[in-house]
XYZ file of N, CA and C in Angstrom:
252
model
N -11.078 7.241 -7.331
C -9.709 6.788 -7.191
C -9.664 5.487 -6.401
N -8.749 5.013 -6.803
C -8.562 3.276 -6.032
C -7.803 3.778 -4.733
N -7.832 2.147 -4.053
C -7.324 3.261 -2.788
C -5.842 1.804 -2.764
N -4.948 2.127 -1.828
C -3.532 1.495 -2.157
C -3.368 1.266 -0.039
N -3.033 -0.121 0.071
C -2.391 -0.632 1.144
C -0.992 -0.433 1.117
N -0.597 0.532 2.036
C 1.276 0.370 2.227
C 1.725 -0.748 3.734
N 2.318 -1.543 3.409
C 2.566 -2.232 4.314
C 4.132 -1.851 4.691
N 4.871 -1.540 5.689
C 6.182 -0.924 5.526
C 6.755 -1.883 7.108
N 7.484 -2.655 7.099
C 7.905 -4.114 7.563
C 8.942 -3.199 7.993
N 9.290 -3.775 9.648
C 10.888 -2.995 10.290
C 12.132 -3.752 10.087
N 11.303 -4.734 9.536
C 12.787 -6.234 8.988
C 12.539 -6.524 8.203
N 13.299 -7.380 7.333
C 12.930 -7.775 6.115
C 12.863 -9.608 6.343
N 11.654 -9.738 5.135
C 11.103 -11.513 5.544
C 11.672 -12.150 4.431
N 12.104 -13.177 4.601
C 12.555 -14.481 3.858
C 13.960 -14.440 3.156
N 14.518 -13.889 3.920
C 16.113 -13.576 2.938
C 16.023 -12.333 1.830
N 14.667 -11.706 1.696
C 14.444 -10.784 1.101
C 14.574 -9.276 1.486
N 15.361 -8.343 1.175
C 15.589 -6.932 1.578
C 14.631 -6.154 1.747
N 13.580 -6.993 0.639
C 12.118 -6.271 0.804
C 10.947 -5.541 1.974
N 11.189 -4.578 1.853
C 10.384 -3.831 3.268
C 9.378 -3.130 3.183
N 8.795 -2.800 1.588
C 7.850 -2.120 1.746
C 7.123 -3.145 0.513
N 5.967 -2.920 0.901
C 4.648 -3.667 0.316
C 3.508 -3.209 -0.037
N 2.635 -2.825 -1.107
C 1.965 -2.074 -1.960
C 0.882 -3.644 -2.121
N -0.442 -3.450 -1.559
C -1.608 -4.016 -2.428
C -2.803 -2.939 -2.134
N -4.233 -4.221 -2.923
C -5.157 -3.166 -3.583
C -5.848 -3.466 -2.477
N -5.926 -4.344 -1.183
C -7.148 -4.412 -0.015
C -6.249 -4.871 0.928
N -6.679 -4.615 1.791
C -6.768 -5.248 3.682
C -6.250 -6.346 3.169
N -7.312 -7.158 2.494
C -7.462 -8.659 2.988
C -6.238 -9.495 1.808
N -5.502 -9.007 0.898
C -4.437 -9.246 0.184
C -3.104 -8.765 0.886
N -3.449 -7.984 1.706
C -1.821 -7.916 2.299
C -1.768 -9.945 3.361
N -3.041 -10.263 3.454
C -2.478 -11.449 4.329
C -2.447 -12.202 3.539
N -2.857 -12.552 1.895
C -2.176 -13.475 0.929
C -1.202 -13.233 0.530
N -0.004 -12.567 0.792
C 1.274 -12.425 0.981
C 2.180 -12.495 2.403
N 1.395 -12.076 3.244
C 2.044 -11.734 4.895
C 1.441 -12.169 5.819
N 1.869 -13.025 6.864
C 1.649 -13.234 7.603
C 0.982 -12.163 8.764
N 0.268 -12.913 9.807
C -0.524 -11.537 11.037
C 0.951 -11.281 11.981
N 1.965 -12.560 12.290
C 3.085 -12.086 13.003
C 3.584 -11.307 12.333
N 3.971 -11.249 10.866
C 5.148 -10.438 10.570
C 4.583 -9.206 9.853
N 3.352 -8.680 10.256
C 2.513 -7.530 10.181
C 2.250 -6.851 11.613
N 2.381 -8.039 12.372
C 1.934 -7.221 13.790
C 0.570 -6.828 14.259
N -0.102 -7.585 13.282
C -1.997 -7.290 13.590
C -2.511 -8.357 12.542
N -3.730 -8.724 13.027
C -4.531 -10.037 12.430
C -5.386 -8.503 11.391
N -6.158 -9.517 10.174
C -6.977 -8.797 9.053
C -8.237 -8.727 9.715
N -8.760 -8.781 11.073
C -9.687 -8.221 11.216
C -9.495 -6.957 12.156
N -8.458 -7.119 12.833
C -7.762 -5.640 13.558
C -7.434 -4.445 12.825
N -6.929 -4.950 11.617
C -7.154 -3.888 10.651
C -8.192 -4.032 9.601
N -8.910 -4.782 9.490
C -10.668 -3.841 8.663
C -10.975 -3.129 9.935
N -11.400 -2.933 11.100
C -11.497 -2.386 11.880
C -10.704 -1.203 12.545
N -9.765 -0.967 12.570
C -8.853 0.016 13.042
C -8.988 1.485 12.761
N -9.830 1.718 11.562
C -9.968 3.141 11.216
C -8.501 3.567 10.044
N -8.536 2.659 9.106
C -7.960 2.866 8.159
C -7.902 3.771 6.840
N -9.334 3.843 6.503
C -10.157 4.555 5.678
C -9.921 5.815 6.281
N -9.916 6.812 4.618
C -9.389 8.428 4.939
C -8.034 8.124 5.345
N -7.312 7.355 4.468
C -5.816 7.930 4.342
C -4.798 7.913 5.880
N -5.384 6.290 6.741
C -5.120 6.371 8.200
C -3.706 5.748 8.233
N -3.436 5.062 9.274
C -2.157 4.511 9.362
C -2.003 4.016 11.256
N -1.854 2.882 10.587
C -1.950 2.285 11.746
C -0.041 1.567 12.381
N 0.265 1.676 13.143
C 1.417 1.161 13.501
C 1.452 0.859 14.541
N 2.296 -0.940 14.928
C 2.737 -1.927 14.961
C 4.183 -2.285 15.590
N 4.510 -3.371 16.549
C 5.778 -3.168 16.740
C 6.529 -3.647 15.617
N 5.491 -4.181 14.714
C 6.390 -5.017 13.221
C 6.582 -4.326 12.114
N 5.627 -2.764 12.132
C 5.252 -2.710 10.605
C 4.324 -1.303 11.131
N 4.589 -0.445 9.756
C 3.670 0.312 9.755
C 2.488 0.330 8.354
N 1.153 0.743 8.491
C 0.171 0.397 7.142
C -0.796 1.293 7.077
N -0.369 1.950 6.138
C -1.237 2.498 5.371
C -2.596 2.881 4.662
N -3.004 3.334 4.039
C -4.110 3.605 3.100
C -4.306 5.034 2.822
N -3.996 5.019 1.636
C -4.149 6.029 0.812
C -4.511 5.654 -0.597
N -4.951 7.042 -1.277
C -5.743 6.729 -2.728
C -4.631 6.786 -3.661
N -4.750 5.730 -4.719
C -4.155 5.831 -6.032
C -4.265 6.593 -6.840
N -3.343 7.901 -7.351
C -3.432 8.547 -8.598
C -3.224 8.513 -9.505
N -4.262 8.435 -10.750
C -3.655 7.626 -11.832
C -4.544 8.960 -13.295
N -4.021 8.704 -14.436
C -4.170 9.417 -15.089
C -5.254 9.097 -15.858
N -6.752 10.045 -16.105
C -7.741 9.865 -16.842
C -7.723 9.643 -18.225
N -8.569 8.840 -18.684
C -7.960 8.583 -20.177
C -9.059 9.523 -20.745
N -8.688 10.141 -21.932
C -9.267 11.273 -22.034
C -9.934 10.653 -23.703
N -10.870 11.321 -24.103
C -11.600 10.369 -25.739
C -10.540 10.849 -26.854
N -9.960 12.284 -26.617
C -9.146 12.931 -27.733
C -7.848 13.628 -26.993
N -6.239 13.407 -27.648
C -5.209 13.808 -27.182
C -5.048 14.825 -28.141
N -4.663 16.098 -27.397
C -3.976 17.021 -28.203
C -2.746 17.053 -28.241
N -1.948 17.222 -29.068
C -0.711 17.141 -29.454
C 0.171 18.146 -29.093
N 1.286 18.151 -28.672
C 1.868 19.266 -27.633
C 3.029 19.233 -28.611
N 3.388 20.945 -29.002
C 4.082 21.653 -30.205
C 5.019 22.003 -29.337
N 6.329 22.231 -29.647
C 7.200 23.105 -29.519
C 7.253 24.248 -30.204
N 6.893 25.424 -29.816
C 6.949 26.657 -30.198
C 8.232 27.498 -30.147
N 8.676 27.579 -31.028
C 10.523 28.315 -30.888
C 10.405 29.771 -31.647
């Protein structure tokens, strides 16, 4: 399973309402966000003990990591009947 950055902001940045933030690494939440308006630099969090689904919080922001669930693609679909 992939694993998913929640970035969850106590204000919202740029005229935007936007408060919660979804990427695929650490190091992509700071090609969107700044370390002020996260409340921790990207090496405070590779370090912090994130891994295993941790969560680290911030006077700016709280962040995440947890795994992505996503659906296996399977070689053959069986077809689902309505039986009446």
């Amino acid at each position: 399973m992939a694993k998913v950055i929640h970035v969850h902001l106590f204000h919202s940045i740029d005229n935007s309402k936007r408060k919660d933030w979804y990427f695929s690494s650490i190091s992509a939440v700071y090609t969107t966000l700044k370390a002020e308006q996260v409340g921790a630099t990207k090496n405070y969090l590779l370090h912090a003990g994130l891994s295993g689904n941790g969560t680290i919080f911030t006077k700016k922001a709280i962040i995440k990591q947890s795994k992505l669930i996503s659906c296996t693609k399977s070689k053959k679909q069986v077809p689902i009947l309505n039986e009446e």
